[in-house]
PDB file of N, CA and C in Angstrom:
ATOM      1  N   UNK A   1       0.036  12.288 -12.361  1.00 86.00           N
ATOM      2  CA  UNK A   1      -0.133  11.250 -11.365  1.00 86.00           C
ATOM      3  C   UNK A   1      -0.231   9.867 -12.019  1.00 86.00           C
ATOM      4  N   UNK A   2      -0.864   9.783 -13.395  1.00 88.00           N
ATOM      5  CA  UNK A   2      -1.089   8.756 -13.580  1.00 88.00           C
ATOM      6  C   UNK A   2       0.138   7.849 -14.296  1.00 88.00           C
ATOM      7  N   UNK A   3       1.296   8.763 -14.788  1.00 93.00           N
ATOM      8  CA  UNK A   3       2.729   8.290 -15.085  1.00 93.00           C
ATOM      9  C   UNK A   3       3.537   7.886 -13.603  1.00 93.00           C
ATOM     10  N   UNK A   4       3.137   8.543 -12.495  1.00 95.00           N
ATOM     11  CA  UNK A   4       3.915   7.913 -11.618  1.00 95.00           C
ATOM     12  C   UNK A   4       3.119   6.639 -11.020  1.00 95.00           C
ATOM     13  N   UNK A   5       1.776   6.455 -11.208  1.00 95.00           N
ATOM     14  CA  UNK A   5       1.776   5.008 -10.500  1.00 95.00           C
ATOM     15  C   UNK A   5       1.764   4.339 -11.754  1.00 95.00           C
ATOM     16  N   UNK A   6       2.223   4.348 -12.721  1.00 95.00           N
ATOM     17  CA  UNK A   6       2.409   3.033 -13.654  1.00 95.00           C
ATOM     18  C   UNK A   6       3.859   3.059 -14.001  1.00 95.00           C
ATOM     19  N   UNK A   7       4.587   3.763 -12.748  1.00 96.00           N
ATOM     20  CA  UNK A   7       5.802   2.962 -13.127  1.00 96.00           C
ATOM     21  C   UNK A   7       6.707   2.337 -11.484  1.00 96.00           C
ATOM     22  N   UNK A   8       6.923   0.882 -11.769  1.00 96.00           N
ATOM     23  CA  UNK A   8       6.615  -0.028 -11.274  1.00 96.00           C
ATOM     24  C   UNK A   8       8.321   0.652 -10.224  1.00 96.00           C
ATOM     25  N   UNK A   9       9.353   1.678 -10.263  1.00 97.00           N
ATOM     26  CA  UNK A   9       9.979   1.594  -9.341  1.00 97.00           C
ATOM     27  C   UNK A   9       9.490   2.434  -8.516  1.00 97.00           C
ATOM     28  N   UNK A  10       8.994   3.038  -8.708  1.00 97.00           N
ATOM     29  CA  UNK A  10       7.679   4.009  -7.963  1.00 97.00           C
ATOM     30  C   UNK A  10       7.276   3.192  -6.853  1.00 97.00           C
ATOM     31  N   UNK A  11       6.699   2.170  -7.109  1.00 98.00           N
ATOM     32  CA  UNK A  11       5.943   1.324  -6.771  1.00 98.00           C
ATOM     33  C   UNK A  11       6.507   0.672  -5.549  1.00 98.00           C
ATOM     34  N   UNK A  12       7.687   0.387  -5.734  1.00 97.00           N
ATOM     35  CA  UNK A  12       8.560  -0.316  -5.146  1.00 97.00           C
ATOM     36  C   UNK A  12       9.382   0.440  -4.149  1.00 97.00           C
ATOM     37  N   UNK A  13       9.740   1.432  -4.305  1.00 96.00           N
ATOM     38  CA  UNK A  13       9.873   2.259  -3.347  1.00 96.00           C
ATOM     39  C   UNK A  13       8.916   2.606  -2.182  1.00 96.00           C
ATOM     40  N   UNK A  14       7.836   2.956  -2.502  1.00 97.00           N
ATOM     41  CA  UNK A  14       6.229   2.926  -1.945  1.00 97.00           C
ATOM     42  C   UNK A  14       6.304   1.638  -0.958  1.00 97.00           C
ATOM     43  N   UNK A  15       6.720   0.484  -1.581  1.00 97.00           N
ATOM     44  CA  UNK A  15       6.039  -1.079  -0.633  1.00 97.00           C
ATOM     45  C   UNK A  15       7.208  -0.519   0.545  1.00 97.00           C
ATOM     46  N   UNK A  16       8.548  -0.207   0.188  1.00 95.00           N
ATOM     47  CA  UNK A  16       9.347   0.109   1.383  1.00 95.00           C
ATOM     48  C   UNK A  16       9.025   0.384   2.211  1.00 95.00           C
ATOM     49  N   UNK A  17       8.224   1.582   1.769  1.00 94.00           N
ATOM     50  CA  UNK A  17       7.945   2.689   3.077  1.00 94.00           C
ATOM     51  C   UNK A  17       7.063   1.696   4.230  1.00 94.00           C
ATOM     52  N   UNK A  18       5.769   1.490   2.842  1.00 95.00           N
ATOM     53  CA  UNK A  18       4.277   0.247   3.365  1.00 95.00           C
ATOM     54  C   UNK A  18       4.981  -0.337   4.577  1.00 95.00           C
ATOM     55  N   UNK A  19       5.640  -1.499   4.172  1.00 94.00           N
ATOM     56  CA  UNK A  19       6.358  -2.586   4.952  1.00 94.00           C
ATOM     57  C   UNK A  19       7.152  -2.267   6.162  1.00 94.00           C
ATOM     58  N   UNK A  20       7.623  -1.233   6.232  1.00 89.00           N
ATOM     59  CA  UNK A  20       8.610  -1.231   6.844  1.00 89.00           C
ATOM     60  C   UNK A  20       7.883  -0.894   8.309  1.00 89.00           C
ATOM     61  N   UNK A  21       9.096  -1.958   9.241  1.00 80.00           N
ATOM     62  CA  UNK A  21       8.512  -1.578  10.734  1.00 80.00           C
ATOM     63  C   UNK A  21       9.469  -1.009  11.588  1.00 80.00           C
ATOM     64  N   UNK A  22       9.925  -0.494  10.812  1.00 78.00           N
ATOM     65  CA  UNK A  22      10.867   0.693  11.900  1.00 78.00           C
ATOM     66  C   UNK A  22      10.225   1.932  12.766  1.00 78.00           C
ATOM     67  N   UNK A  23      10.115   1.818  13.656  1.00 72.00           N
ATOM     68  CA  UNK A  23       8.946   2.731  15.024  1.00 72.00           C
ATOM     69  C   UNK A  23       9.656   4.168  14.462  1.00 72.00           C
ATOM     70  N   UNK A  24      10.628   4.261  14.051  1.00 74.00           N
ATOM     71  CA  UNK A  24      11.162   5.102  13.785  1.00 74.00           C
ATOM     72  C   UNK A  24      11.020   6.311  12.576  1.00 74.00           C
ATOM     73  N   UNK A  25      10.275   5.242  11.669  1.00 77.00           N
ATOM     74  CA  UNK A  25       9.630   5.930  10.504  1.00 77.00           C
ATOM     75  C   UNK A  25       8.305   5.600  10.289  1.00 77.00           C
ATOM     76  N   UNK A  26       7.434   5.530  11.555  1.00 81.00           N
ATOM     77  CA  UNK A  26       6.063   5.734  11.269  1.00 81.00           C
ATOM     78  C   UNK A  26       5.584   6.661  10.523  1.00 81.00           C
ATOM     79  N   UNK A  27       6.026   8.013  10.247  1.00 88.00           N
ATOM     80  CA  UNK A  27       5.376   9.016   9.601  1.00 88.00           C
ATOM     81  C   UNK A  27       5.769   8.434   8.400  1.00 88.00           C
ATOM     82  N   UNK A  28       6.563   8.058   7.871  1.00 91.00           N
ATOM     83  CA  UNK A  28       6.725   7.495   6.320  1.00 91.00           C
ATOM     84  C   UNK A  28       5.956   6.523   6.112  1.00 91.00           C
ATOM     85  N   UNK A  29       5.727   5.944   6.998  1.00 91.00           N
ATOM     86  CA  UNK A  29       4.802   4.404   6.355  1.00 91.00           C
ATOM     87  C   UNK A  29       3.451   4.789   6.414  1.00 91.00           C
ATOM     88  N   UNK A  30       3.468   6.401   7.147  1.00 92.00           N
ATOM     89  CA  UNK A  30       1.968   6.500   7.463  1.00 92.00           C
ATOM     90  C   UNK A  30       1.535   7.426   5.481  1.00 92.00           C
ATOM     91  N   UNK A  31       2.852   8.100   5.016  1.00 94.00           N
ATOM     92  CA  UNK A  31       2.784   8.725   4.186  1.00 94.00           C
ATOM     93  C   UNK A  31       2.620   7.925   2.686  1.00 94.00           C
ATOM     94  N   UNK A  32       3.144   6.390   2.758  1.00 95.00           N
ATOM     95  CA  UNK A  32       3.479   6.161   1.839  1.00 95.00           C
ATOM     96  C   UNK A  32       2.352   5.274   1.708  1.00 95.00           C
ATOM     97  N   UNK A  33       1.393   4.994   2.706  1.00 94.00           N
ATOM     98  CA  UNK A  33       0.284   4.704   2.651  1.00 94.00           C
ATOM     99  C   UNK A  33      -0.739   5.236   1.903  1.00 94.00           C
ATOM    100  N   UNK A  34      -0.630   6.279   2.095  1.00 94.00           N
ATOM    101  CA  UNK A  34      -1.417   7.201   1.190  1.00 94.00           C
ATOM    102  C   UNK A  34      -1.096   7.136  -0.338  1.00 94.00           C
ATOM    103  N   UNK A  35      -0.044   7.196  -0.415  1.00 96.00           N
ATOM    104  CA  UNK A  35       0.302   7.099  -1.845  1.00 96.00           C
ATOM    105  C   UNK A  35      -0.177   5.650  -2.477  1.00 96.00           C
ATOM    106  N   UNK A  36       0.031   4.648  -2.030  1.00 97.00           N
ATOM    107  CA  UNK A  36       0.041   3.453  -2.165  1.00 97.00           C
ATOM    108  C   UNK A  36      -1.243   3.170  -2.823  1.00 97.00           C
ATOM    109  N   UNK A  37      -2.426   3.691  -1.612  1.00 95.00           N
ATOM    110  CA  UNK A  37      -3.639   3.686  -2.300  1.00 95.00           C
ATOM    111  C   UNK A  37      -3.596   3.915  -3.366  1.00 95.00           C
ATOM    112  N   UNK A  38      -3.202   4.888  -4.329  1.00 96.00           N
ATOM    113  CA  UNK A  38      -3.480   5.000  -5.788  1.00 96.00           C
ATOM    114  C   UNK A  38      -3.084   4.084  -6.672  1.00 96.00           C
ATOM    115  N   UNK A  39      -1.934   3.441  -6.471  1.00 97.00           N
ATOM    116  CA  UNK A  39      -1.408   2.522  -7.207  1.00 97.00           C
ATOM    117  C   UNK A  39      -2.801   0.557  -7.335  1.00 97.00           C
ATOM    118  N   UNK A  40      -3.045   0.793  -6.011  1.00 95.00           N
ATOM    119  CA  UNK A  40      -3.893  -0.597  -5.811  1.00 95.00           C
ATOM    120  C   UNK A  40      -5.562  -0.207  -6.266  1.00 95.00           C
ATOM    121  N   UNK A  41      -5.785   1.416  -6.308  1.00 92.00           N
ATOM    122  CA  UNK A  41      -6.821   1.765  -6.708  1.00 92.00           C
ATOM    123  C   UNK A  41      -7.073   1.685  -7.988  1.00 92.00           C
ATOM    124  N   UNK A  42      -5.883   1.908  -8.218  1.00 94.00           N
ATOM    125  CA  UNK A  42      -5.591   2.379 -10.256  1.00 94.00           C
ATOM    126  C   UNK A  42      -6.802   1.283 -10.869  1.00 94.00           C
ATOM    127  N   UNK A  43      -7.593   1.406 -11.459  1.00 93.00           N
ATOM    128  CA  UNK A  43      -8.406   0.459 -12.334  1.00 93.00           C
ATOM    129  C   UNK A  43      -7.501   0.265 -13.589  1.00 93.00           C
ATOM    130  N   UNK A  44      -6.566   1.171 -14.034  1.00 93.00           N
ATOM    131  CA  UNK A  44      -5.948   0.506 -15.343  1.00 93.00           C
ATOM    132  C   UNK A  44      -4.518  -0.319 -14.885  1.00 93.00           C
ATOM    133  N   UNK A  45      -4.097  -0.300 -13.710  1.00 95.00           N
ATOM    134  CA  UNK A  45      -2.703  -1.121 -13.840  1.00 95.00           C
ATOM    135  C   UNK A  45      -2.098  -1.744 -14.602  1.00 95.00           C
ATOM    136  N   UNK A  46      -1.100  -0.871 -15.113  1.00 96.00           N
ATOM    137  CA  UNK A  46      -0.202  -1.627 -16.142  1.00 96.00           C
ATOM    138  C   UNK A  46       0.231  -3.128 -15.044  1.00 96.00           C
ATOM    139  N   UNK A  47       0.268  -4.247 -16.548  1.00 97.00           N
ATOM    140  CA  UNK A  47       0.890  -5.328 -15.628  1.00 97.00           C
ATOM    141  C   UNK A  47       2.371  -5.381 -14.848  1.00 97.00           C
ATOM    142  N   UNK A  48       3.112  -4.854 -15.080  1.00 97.00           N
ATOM    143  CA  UNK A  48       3.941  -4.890 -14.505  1.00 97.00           C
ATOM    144  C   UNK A  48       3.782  -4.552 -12.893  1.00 97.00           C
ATOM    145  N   UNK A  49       3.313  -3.641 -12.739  1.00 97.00           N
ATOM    146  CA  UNK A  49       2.103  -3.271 -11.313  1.00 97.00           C
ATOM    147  C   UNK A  49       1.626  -3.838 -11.033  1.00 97.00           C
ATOM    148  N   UNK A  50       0.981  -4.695 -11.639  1.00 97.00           N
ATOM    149  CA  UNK A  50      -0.010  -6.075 -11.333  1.00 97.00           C
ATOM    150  C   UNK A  50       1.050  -6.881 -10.489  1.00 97.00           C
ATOM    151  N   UNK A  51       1.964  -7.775 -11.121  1.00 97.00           N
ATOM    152  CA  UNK A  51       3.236  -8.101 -11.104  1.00 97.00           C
ATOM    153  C   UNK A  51       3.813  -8.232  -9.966  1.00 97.00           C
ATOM    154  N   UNK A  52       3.962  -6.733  -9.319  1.00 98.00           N
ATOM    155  CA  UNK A  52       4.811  -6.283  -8.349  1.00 98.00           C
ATOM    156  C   UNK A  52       4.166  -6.251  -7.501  1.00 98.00           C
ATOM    157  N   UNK A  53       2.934  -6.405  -7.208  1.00 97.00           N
ATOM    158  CA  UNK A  53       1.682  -6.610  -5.961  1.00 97.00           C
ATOM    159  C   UNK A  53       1.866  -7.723  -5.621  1.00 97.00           C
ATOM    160  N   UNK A  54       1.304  -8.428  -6.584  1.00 97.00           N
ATOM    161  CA  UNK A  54       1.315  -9.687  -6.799  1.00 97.00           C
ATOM    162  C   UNK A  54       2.738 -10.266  -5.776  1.00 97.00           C
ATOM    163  N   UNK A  55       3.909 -10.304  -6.224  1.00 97.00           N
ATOM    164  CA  UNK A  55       5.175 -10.788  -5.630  1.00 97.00           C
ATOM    165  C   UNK A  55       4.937 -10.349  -3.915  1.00 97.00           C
ATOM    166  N   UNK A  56       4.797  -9.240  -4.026  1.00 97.00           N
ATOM    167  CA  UNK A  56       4.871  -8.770  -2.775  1.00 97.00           C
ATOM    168  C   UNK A  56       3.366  -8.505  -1.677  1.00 97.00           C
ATOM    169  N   UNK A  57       2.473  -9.349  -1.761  1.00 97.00           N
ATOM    170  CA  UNK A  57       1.343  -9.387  -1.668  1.00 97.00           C
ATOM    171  C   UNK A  57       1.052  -9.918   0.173  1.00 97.00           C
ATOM    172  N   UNK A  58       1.699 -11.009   0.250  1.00 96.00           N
ATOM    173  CA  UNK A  58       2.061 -11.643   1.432  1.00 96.00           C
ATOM    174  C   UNK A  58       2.065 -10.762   2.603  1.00 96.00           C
ATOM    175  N   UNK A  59       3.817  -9.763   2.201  1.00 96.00           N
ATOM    176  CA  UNK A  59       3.809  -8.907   3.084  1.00 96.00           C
ATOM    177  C   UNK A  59       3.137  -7.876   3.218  1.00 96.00           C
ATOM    178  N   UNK A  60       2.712  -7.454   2.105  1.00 97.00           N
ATOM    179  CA  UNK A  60       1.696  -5.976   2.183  1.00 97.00           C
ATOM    180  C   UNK A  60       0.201  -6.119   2.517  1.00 97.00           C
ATOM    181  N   UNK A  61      -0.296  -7.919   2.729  1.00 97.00           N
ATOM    182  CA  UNK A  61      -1.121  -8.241   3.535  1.00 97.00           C
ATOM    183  C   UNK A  61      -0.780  -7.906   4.857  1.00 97.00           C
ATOM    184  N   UNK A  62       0.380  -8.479   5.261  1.00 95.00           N
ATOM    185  CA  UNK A  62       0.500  -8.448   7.044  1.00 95.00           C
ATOM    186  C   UNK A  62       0.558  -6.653   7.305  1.00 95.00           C
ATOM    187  N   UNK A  63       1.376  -6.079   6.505  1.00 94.00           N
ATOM    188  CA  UNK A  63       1.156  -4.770   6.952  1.00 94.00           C
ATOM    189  C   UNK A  63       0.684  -3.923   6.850  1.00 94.00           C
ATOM    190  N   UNK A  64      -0.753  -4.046   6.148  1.00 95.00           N
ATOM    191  CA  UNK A  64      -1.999  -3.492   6.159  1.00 95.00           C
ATOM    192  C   UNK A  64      -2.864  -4.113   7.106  1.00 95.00           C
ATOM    193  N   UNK A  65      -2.951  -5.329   7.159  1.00 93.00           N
ATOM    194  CA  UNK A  65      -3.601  -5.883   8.543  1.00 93.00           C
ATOM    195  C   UNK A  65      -3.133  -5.525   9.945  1.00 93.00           C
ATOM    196  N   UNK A  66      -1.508  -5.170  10.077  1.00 90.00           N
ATOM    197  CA  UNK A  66      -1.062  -4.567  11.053  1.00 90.00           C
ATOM    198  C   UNK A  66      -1.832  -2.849  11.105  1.00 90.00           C
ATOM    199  N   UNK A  67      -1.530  -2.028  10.655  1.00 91.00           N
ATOM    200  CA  UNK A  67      -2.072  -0.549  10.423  1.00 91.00           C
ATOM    201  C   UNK A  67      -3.566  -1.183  10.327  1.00 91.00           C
ATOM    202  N   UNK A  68      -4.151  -1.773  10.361  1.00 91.00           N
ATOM    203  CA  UNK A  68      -5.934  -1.767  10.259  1.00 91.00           C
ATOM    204  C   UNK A  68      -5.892  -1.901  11.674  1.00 91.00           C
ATOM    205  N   UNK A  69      -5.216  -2.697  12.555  1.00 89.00           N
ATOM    206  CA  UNK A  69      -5.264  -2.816  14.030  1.00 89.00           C
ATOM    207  C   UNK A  69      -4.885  -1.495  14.727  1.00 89.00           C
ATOM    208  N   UNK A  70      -3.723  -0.190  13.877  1.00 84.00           N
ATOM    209  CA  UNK A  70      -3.833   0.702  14.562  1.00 84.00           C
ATOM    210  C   UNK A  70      -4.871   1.337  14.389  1.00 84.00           C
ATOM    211  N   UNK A  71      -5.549   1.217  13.443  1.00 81.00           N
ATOM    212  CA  UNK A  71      -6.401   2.263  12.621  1.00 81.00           C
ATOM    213  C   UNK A  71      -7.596   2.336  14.133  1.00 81.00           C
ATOM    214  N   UNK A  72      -8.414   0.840  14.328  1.00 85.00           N
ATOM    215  CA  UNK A  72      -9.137   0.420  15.195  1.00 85.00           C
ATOM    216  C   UNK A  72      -8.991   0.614  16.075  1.00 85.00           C
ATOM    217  N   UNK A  73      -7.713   0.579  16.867  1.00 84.00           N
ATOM    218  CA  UNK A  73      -7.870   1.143  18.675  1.00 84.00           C
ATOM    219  C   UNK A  73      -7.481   2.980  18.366  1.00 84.00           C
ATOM    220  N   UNK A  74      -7.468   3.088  17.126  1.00 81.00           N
ATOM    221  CA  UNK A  74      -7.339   4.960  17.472  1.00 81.00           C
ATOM    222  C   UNK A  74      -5.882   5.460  17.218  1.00 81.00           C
ATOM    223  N   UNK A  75      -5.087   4.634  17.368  1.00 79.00           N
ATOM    224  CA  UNK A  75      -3.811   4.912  17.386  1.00 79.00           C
ATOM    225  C   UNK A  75      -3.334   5.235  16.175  1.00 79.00           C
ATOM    226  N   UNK A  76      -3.897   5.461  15.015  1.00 84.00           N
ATOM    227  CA  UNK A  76      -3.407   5.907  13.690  1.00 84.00           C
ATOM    228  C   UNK A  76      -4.710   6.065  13.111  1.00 84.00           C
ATOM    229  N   UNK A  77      -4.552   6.875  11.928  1.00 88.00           N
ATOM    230  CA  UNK A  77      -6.371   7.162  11.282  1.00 88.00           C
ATOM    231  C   UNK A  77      -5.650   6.906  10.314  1.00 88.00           C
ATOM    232  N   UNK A  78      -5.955   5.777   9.246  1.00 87.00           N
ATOM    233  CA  UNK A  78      -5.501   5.701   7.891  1.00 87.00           C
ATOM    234  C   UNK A  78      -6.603   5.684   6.967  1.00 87.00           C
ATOM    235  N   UNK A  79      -7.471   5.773   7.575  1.00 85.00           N
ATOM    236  CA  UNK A  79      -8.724   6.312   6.767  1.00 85.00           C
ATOM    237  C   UNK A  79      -9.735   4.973   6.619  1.00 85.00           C
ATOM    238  N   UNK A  80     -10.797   5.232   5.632  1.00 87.00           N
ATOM    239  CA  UNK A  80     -11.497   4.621   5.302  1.00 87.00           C
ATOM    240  C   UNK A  80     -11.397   3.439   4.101  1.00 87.00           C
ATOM    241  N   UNK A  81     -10.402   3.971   4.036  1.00 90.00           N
ATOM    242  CA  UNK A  81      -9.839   3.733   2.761  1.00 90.00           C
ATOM    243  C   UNK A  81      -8.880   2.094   2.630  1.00 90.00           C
ATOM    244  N   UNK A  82      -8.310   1.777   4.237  1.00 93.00           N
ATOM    245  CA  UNK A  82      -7.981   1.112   3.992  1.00 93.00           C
ATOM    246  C   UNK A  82      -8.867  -0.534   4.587  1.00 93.00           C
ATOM    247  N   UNK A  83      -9.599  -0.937   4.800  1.00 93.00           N
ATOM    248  CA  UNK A  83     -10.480  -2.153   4.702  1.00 93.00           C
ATOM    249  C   UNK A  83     -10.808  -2.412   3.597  1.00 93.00           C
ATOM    250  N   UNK A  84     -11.150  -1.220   2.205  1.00 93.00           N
ATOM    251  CA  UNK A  84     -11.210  -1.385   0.953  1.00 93.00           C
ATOM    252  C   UNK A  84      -9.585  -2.136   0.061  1.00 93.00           C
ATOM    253  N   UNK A  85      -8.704  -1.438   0.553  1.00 94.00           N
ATOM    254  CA  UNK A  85      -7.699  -1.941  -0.050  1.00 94.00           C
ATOM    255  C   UNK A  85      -6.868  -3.365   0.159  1.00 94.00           C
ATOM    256  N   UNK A  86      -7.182  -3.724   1.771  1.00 95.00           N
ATOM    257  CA  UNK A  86      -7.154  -5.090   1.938  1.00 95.00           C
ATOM    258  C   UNK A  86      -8.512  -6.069   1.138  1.00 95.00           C
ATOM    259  N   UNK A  87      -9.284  -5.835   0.503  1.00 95.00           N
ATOM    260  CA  UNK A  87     -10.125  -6.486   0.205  1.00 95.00           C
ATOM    261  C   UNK A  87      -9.571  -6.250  -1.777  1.00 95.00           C
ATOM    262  N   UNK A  88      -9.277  -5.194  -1.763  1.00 95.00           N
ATOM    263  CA  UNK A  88      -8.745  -5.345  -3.348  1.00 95.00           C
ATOM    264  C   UNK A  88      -7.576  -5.946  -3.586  1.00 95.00           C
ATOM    265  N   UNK A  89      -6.066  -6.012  -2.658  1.00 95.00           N
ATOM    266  CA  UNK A  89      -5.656  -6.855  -2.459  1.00 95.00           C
ATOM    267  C   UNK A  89      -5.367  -8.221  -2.665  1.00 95.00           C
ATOM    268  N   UNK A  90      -6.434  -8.419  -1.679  1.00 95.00           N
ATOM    269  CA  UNK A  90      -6.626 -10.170  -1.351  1.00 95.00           C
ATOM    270  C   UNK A  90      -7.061 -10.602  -2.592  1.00 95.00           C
ATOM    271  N   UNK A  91      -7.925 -10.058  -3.041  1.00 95.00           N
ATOM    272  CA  UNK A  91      -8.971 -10.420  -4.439  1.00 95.00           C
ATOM    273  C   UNK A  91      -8.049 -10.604  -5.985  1.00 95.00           C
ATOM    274  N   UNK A  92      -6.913  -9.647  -5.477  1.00 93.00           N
ATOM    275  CA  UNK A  92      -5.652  -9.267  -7.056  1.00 93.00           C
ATOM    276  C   UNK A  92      -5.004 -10.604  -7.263  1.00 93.00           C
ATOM    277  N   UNK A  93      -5.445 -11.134  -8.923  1.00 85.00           N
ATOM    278  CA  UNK A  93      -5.004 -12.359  -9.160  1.00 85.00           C
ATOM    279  C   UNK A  93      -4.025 -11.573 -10.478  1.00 85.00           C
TER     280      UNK A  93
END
């Protein structure tokens, strides 16, 4: 596990899923969510990971703030997990 989140096309594939608002592939964005967590959890992030958050930070704000709004009326359970990860996030310099 820990070779696949330190490598950064991994990663990038992952924000796809994150981002993406196709109604059509909710179960993927709901899946790749999960995965995702590990990568923003990772305490060792290679920089390049750093990097690639970083660039793409903007949007993976709005669409974690979007999914925190499903999370709240019930309409998706993404766990607990994610109010922590918008806050590690925001904080990633």
């Amino acid at each position: 596990m820990i070779k696949y989140i330190s490598k950064k096309e991994h990663l990038s594939l992952v924000i796809d899923g994150v981002v993406s608002d196709d109604h059509k592939k909710k179960g993927i964005r709901f899946e790749a969510f999960h995965v995702f967590k590990f990568f923003v959890a990772n305490p060792k992030k290679p920089q390049e990971i750093v990097d690639l958050l970083l660039s793409h930070k903007s949007r993976l704000l709005t669409a974690l703030n979007e999914m925190k709004k499903h999370n709240e009326d019930g309409s998706v359970d993404y766990g607990r997990e994610l109010p922590l990860l918008i806050d590690k996030l925001t904080s990633l310099e």
